[in-house]
CSV table of C-alpha atoms in Angstrom, one decimal:
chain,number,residue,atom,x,y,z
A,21,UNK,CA,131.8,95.7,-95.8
A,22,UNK,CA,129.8,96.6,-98.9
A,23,UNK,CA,126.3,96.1,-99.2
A,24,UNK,CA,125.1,92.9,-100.5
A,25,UNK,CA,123.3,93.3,-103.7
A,26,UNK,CA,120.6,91.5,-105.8
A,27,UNK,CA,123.6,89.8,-107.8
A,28,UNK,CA,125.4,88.5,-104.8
A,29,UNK,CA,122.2,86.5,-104.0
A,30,UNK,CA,121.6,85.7,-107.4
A,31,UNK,CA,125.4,84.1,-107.3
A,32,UNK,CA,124.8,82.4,-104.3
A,33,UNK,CA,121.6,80.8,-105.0
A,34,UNK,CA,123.2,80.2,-108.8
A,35,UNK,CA,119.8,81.6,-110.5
A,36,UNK,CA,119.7,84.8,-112.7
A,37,UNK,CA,119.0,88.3,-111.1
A,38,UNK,CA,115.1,88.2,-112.7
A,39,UNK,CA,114.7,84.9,-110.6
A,40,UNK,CA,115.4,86.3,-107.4
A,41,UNK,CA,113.5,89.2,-108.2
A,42,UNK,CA,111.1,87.4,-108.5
A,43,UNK,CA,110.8,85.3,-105.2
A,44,UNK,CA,111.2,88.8,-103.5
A,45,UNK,CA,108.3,90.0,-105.0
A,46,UNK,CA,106.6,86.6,-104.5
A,47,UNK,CA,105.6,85.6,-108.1
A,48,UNK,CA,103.5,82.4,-108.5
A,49,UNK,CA,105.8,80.9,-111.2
A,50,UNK,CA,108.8,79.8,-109.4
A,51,UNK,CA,109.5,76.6,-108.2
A,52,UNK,CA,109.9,75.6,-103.9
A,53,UNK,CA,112.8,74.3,-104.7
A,54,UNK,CA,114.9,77.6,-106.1
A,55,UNK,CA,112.3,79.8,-103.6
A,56,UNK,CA,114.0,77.9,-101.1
A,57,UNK,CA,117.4,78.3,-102.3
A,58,UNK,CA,116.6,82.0,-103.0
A,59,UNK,CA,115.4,82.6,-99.3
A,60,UNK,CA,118.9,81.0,-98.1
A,61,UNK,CA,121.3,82.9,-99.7
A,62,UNK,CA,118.9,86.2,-99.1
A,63,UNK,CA,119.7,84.9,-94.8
A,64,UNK,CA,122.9,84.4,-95.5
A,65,UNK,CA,124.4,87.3,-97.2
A,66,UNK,CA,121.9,89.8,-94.8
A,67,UNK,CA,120.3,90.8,-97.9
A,68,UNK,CA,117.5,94.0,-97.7
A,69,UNK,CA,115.4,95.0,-100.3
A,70,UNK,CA,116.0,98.6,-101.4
A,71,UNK,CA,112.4,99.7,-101.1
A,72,UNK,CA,113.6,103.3,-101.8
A,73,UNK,CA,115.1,102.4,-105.2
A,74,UNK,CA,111.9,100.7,-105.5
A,75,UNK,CA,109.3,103.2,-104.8
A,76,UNK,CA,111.1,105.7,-106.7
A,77,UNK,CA,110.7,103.4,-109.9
A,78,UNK,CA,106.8,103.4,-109.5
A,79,UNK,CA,107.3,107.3,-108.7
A,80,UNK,CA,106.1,107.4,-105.4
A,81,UNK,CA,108.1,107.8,-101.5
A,82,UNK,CA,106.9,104.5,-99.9
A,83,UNK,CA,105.7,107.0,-97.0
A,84,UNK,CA,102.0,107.3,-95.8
A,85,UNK,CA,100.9,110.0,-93.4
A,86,UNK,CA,98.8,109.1,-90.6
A,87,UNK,CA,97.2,111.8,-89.3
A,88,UNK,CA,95.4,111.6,-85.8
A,89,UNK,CA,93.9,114.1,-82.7
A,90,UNK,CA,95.9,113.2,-79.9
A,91,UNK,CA,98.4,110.5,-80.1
A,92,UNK,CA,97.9,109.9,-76.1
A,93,UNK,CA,94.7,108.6,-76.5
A,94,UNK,CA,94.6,105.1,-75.8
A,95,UNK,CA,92.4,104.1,-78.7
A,96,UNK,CA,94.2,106.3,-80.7
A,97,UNK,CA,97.7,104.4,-80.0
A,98,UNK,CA,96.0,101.2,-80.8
A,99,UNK,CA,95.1,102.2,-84.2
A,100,UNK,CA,98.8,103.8,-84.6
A,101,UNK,CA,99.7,100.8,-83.6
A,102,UNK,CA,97.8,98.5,-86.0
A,103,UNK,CA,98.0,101.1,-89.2
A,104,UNK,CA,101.5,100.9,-88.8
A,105,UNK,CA,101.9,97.2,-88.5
A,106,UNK,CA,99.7,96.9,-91.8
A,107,UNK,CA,101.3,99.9,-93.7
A,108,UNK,CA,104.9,97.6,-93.1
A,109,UNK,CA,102.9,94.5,-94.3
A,110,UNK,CA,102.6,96.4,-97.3
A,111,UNK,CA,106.1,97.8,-97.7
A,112,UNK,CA,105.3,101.3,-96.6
A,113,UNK,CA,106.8,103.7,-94.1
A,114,UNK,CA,104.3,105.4,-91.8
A,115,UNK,CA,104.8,109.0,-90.8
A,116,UNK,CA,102.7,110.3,-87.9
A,117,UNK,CA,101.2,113.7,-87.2
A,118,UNK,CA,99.0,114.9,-84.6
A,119,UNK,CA,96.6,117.6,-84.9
A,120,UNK,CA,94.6,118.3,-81.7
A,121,UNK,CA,91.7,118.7,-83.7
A,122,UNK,CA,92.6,122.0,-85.1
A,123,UNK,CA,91.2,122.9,-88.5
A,124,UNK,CA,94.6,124.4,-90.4
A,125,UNK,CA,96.9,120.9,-89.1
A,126,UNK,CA,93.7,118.9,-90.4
A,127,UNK,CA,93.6,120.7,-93.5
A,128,UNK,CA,97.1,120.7,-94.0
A,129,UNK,CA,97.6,117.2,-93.6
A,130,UNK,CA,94.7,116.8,-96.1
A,131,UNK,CA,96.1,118.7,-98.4
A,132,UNK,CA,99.5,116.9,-98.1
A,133,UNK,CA,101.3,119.5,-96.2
A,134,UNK,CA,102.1,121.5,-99.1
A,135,UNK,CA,105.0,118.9,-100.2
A,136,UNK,CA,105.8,115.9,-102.2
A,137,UNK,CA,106.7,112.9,-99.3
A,138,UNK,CA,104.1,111.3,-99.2
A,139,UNK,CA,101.7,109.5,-101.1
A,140,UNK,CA,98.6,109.6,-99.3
A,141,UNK,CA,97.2,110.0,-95.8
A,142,UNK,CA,95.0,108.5,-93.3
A,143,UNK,CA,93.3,111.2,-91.3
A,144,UNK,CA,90.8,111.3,-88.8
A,145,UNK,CA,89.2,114.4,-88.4
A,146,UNK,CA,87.5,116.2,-85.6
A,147,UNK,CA,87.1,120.0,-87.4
A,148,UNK,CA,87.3,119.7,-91.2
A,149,UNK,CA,83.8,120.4,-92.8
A,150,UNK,CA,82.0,118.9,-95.3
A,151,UNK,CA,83.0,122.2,-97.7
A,152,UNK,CA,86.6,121.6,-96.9
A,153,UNK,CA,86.4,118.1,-98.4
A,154,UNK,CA,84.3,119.1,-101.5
A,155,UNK,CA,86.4,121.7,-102.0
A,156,UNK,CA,89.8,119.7,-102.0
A,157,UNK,CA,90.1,118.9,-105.5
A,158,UNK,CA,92.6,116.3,-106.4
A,159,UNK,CA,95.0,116.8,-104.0
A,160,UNK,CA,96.6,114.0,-102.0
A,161,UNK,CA,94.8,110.5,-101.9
A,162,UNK,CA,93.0,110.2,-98.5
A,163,UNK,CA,90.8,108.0,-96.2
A,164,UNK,CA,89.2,109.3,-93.4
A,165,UNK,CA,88.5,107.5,-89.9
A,166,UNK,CA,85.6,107.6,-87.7
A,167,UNK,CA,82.0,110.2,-87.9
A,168,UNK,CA,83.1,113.3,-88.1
A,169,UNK,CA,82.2,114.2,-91.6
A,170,UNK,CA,79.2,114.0,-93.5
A,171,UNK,CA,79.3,110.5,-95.9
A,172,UNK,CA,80.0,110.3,-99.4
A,173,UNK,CA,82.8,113.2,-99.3
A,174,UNK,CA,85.7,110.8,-99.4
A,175,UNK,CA,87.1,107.6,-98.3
A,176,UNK,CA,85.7,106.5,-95.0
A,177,UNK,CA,85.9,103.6,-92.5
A,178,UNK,CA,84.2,103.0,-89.0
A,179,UNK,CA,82.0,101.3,-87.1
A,180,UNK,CA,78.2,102.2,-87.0
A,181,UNK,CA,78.5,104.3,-84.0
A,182,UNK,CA,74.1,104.4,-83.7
A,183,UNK,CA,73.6,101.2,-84.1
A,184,UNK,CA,76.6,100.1,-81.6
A,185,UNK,CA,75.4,102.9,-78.8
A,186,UNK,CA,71.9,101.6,-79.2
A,187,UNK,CA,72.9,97.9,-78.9
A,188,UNK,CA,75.0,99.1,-75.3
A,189,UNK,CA,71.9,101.3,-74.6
A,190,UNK,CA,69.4,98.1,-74.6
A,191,UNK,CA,71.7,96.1,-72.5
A,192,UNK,CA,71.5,98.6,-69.6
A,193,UNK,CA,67.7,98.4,-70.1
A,194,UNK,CA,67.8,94.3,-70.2
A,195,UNK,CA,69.5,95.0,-66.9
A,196,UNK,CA,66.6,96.8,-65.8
A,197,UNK,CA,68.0,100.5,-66.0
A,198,UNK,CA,66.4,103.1,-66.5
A,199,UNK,CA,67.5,106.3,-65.6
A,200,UNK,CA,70.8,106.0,-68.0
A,201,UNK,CA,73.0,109.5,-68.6
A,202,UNK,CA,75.2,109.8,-71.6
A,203,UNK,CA,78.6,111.2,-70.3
A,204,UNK,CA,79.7,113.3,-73.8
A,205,UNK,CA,76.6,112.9,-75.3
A,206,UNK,CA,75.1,115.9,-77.6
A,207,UNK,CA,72.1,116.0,-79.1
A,208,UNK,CA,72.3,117.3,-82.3
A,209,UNK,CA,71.7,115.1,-85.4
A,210,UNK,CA,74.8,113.2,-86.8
A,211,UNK,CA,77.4,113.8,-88.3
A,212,UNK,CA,79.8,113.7,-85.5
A,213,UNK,CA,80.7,110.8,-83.3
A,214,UNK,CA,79.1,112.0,-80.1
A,215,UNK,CA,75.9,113.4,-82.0
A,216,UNK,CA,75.7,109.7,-84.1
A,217,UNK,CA,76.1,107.8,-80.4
A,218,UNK,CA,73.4,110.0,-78.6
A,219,UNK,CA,71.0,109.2,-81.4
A,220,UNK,CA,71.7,105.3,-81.1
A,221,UNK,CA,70.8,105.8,-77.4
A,222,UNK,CA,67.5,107.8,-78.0
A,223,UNK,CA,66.6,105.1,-80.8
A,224,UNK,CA,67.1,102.2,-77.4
A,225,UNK,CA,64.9,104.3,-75.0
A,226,UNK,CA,62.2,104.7,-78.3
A,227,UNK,CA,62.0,100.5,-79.1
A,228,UNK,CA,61.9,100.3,-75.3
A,229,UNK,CA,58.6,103.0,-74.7
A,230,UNK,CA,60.8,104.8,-72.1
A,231,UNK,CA,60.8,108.7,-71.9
A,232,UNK,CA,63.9,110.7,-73.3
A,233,UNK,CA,65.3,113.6,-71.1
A,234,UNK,CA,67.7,116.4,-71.9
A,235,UNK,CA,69.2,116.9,-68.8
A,236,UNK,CA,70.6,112.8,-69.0
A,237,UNK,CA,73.0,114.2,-71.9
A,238,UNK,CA,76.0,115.1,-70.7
A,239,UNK,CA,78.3,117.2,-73.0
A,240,UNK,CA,81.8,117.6,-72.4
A,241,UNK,CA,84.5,119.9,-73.4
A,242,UNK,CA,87.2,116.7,-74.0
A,243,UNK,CA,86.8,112.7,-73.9
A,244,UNK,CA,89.2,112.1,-71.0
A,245,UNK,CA,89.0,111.3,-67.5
A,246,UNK,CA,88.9,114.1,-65.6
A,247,UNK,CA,85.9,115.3,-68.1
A,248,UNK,CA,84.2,112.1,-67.3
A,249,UNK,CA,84.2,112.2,-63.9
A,250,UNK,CA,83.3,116.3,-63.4
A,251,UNK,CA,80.1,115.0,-65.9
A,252,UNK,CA,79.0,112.5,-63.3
A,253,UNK,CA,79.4,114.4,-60.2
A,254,UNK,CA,77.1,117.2,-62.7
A,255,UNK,CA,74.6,114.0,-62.9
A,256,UNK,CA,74.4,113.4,-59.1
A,257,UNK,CA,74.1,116.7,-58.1
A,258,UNK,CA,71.4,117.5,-60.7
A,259,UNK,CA,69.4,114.7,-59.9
A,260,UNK,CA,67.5,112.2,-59.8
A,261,UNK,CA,70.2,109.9,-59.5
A,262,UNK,CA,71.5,107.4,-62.9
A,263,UNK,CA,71.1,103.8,-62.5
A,264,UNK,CA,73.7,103.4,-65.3
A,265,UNK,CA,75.7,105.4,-67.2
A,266,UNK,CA,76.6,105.3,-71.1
A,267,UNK,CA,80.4,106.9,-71.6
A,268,UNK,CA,81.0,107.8,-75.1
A,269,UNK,CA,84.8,106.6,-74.6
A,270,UNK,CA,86.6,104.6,-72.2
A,271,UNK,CA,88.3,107.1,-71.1
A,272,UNK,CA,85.3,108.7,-69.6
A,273,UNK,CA,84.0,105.6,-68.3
A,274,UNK,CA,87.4,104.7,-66.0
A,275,UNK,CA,86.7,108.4,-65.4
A,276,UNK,CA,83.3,108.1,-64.0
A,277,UNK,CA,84.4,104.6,-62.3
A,278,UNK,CA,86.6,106.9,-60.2
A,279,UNK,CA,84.5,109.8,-59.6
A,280,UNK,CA,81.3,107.2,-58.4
A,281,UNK,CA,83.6,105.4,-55.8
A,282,UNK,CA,84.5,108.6,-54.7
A,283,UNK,CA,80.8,109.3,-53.6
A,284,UNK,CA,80.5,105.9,-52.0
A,285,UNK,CA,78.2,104.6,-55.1
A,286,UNK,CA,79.0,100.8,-56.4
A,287,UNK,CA,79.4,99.7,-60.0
A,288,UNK,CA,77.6,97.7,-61.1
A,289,UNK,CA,75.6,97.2,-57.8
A,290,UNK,CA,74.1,101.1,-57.7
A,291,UNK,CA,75.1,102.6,-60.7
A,292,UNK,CA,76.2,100.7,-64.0
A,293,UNK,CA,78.9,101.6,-66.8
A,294,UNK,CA,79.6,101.2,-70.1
A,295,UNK,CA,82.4,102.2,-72.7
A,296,UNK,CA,83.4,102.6,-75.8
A,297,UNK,CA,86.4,101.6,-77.2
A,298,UNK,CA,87.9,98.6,-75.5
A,299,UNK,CA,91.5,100.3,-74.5
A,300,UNK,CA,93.7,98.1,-72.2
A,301,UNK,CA,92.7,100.2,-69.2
A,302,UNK,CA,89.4,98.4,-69.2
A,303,UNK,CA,90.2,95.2,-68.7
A,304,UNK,CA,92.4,95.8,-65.5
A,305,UNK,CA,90.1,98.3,-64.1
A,306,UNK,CA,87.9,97.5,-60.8
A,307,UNK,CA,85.7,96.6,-62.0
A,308,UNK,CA,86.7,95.9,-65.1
A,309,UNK,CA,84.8,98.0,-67.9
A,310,UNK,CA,82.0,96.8,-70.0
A,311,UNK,CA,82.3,98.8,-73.6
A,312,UNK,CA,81.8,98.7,-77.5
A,313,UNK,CA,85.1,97.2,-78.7
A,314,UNK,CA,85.6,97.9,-82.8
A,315,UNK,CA,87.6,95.7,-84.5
A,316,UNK,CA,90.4,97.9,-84.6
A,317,UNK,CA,92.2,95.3,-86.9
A,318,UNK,CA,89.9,95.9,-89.7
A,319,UNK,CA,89.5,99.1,-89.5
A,320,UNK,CA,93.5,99.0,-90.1
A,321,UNK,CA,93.5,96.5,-92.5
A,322,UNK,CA,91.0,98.2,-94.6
A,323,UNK,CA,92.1,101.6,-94.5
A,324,UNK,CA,95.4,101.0,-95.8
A,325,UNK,CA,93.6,98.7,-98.3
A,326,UNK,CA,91.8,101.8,-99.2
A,327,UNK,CA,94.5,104.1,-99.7
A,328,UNK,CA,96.9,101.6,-102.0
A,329,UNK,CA,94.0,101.3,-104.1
A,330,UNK,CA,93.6,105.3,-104.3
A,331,UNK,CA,97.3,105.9,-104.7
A,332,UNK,CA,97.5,103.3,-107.7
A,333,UNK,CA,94.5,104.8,-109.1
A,334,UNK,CA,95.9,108.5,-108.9
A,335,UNK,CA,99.6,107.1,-110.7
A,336,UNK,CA,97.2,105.6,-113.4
A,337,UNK,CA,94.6,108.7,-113.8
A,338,UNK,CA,94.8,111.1,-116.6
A,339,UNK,CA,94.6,114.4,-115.3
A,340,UNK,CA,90.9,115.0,-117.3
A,341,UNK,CA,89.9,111.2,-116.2
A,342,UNK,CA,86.8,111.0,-113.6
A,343,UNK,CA,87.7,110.0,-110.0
A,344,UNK,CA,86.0,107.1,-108.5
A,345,UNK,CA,83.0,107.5,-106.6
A,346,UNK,CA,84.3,107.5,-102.5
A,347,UNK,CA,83.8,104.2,-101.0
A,348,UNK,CA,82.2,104.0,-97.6
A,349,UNK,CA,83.3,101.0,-95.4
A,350,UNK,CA,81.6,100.1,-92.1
A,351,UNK,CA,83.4,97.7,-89.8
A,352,UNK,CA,82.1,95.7,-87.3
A,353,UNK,CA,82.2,95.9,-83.7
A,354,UNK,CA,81.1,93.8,-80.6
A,355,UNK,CA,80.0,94.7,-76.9
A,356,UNK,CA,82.6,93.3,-74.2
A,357,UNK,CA,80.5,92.5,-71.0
A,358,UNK,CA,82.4,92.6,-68.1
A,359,UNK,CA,81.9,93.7,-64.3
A,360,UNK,CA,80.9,97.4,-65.0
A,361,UNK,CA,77.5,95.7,-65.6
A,362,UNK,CA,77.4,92.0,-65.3
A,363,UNK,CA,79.3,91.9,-61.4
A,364,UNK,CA,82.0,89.4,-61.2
A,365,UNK,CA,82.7,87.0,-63.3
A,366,UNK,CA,80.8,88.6,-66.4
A,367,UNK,CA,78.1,87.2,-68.1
């Protein structure tokens, strides 16, 4: 059976081609009554737009690249999961690509791997430089996810990582903690995530009057569990033992949950824990995890946003015409306290 086409709904609903047209592409100026009738016939016959036919009109594939470290990472797979639902919102195909934070796969998705199909990309990036954006010209349009690069180099949403570890920092110390460890921290100044969260910590122990000490950061080689827990049981051997514990992910954190029952330690009783991130894991852990939770929603929702309004501006730019100035977007965030540091029942 052939495919039906804009004229077979246009028959059935008994309105002209440009009418249905325009009820697919949800024009104001059309009465309820035929947007009804439309909508019927479009059910009945199994009608599908041809958003091929479409894209290739306005010269462009329909396809976005989203370009991310390791797709296994729960957070990670939430944001897939939440680009993708808002890229398809917005009539677009997503095409994914993981680069395991090498330079060459970041730069190559950056700089559209070297081909035509797609028409921008979502990337967050782990070991581009700032030179490497600078230095991009006007390649592919591009927005760039969490604190990994220096602001003002292009397109950027995230949380304010300083301000949100500081905020989980000062409610270990309303607790009463004070000997807190950063598991992944590094002290270095910002840009990167774990540098920008080790500062929001130091800045909680300042306002507070209570001492900082090296040996409480924790670096780590990756953010996943086993990591997390070999960094605590580097904490209690070092000593003096944490009262609480700030993980820079939640993966970390279910990993230090593990490795402190292990030693016969209680959370939140002995030792407490927070995350960041807010993965499923969390809330069905024992105890269940106290963290920073973004609202990973936005930062989906605007991203795309971001990138539509870059493609449509690259399709309208004269190749001599100045690009707009990049547009830095902070989204906001909330702590989730739960068991890891309130006991049962929360707070």
């Amino acid at each position: 059976m052939a495919r039906p086409r804009i004229k077979d709904v246009a028959q059935r609903a008994g309105v002209s081609e440009k009418t249905v047209s325009n009820v697919i592409n949800d024009y104001e100026h059309v009465s309820e009554r035929t947007r009804i009738a439309v909508r019927k016939a479009i059910e009945e016959l199994g009608y599908r737009v041809n958003l091929a036919g479409r894209h290739l009109r306005r010269g462009r594939t329909g396809i976005i690249a989203l370009v991310l470290p390791e797709l296994d990472f729960p957070y990670f797979a939430d944001l897939a999961n939440g680009i993708i639902s808002e890229a398809e919102r917005n009539g677009l195909t997503v095409l994914l690509h993981q680069t395991r934070a090498d330079r060459q796969h970041e730069l190559s998705a950056l700089r559209g791997f070297d081909s035509d199909f797609a028409d921008g990309v979502i990337l967050s990036p782990l070991a581009l430089t700032t030179d490497d954006l600078r230095d991009r010209g006007r390649t592919l349009p591009a927005v760039l996810l969490g604190e990994a690069i220096e602001p003002g180099c292009a397109d950027h949403v995230a949380i304010d990582n300083v301000r949100a570890a500081q905020d989980a920092t000062e409610h270990l110390i309303a607790l009463g903690r004070r000997r807190i460890v950063v598991i992944g921290g590094r002290d270095r100044p910002p840009p990167g995530t774990a540098e920008a969260r080790t500062l929001g910590y130091r800045r909680a122990l300042d306002a507070a009057g209570l001492p900082y000490d090296p040996a409480a950061v924790m670096p780590v080689r990756q953010f996943r569990m086993p990591h997390g827990a070999a960094a605590v049981v580097r904490a209690l051997d070092a000593g003096p033992r944490p009262d609480a514990l700030l993980c820079l992910n939640d993966q970390m954190a279910l990993g230090a949950i593990r490795a402190l029952h292990e030693r016969g330690l209680r959370v939140p009783e002995d030792i407490a824990v927070v995350g960041f991130d807010d993965v499923e894991g969390g809330r069905f852990s024992v105890p269940t995890l106290t963290t920073v939770a973004p609202d990973k929603k936005a930062v989906a929702r605007v991203a795309v946003e971001l990138l539509l309004r870059r493609i449509a501006e690259a399709a309208d730019r004269t190749r001599d015409a100045p690009v707009p100035p990049p547009d830095e977007r902070v989204v906001p965030y909330t702590l989730a306290v739960r068991e890891s540091t309130a006991g049962r029942g929360g707070a």
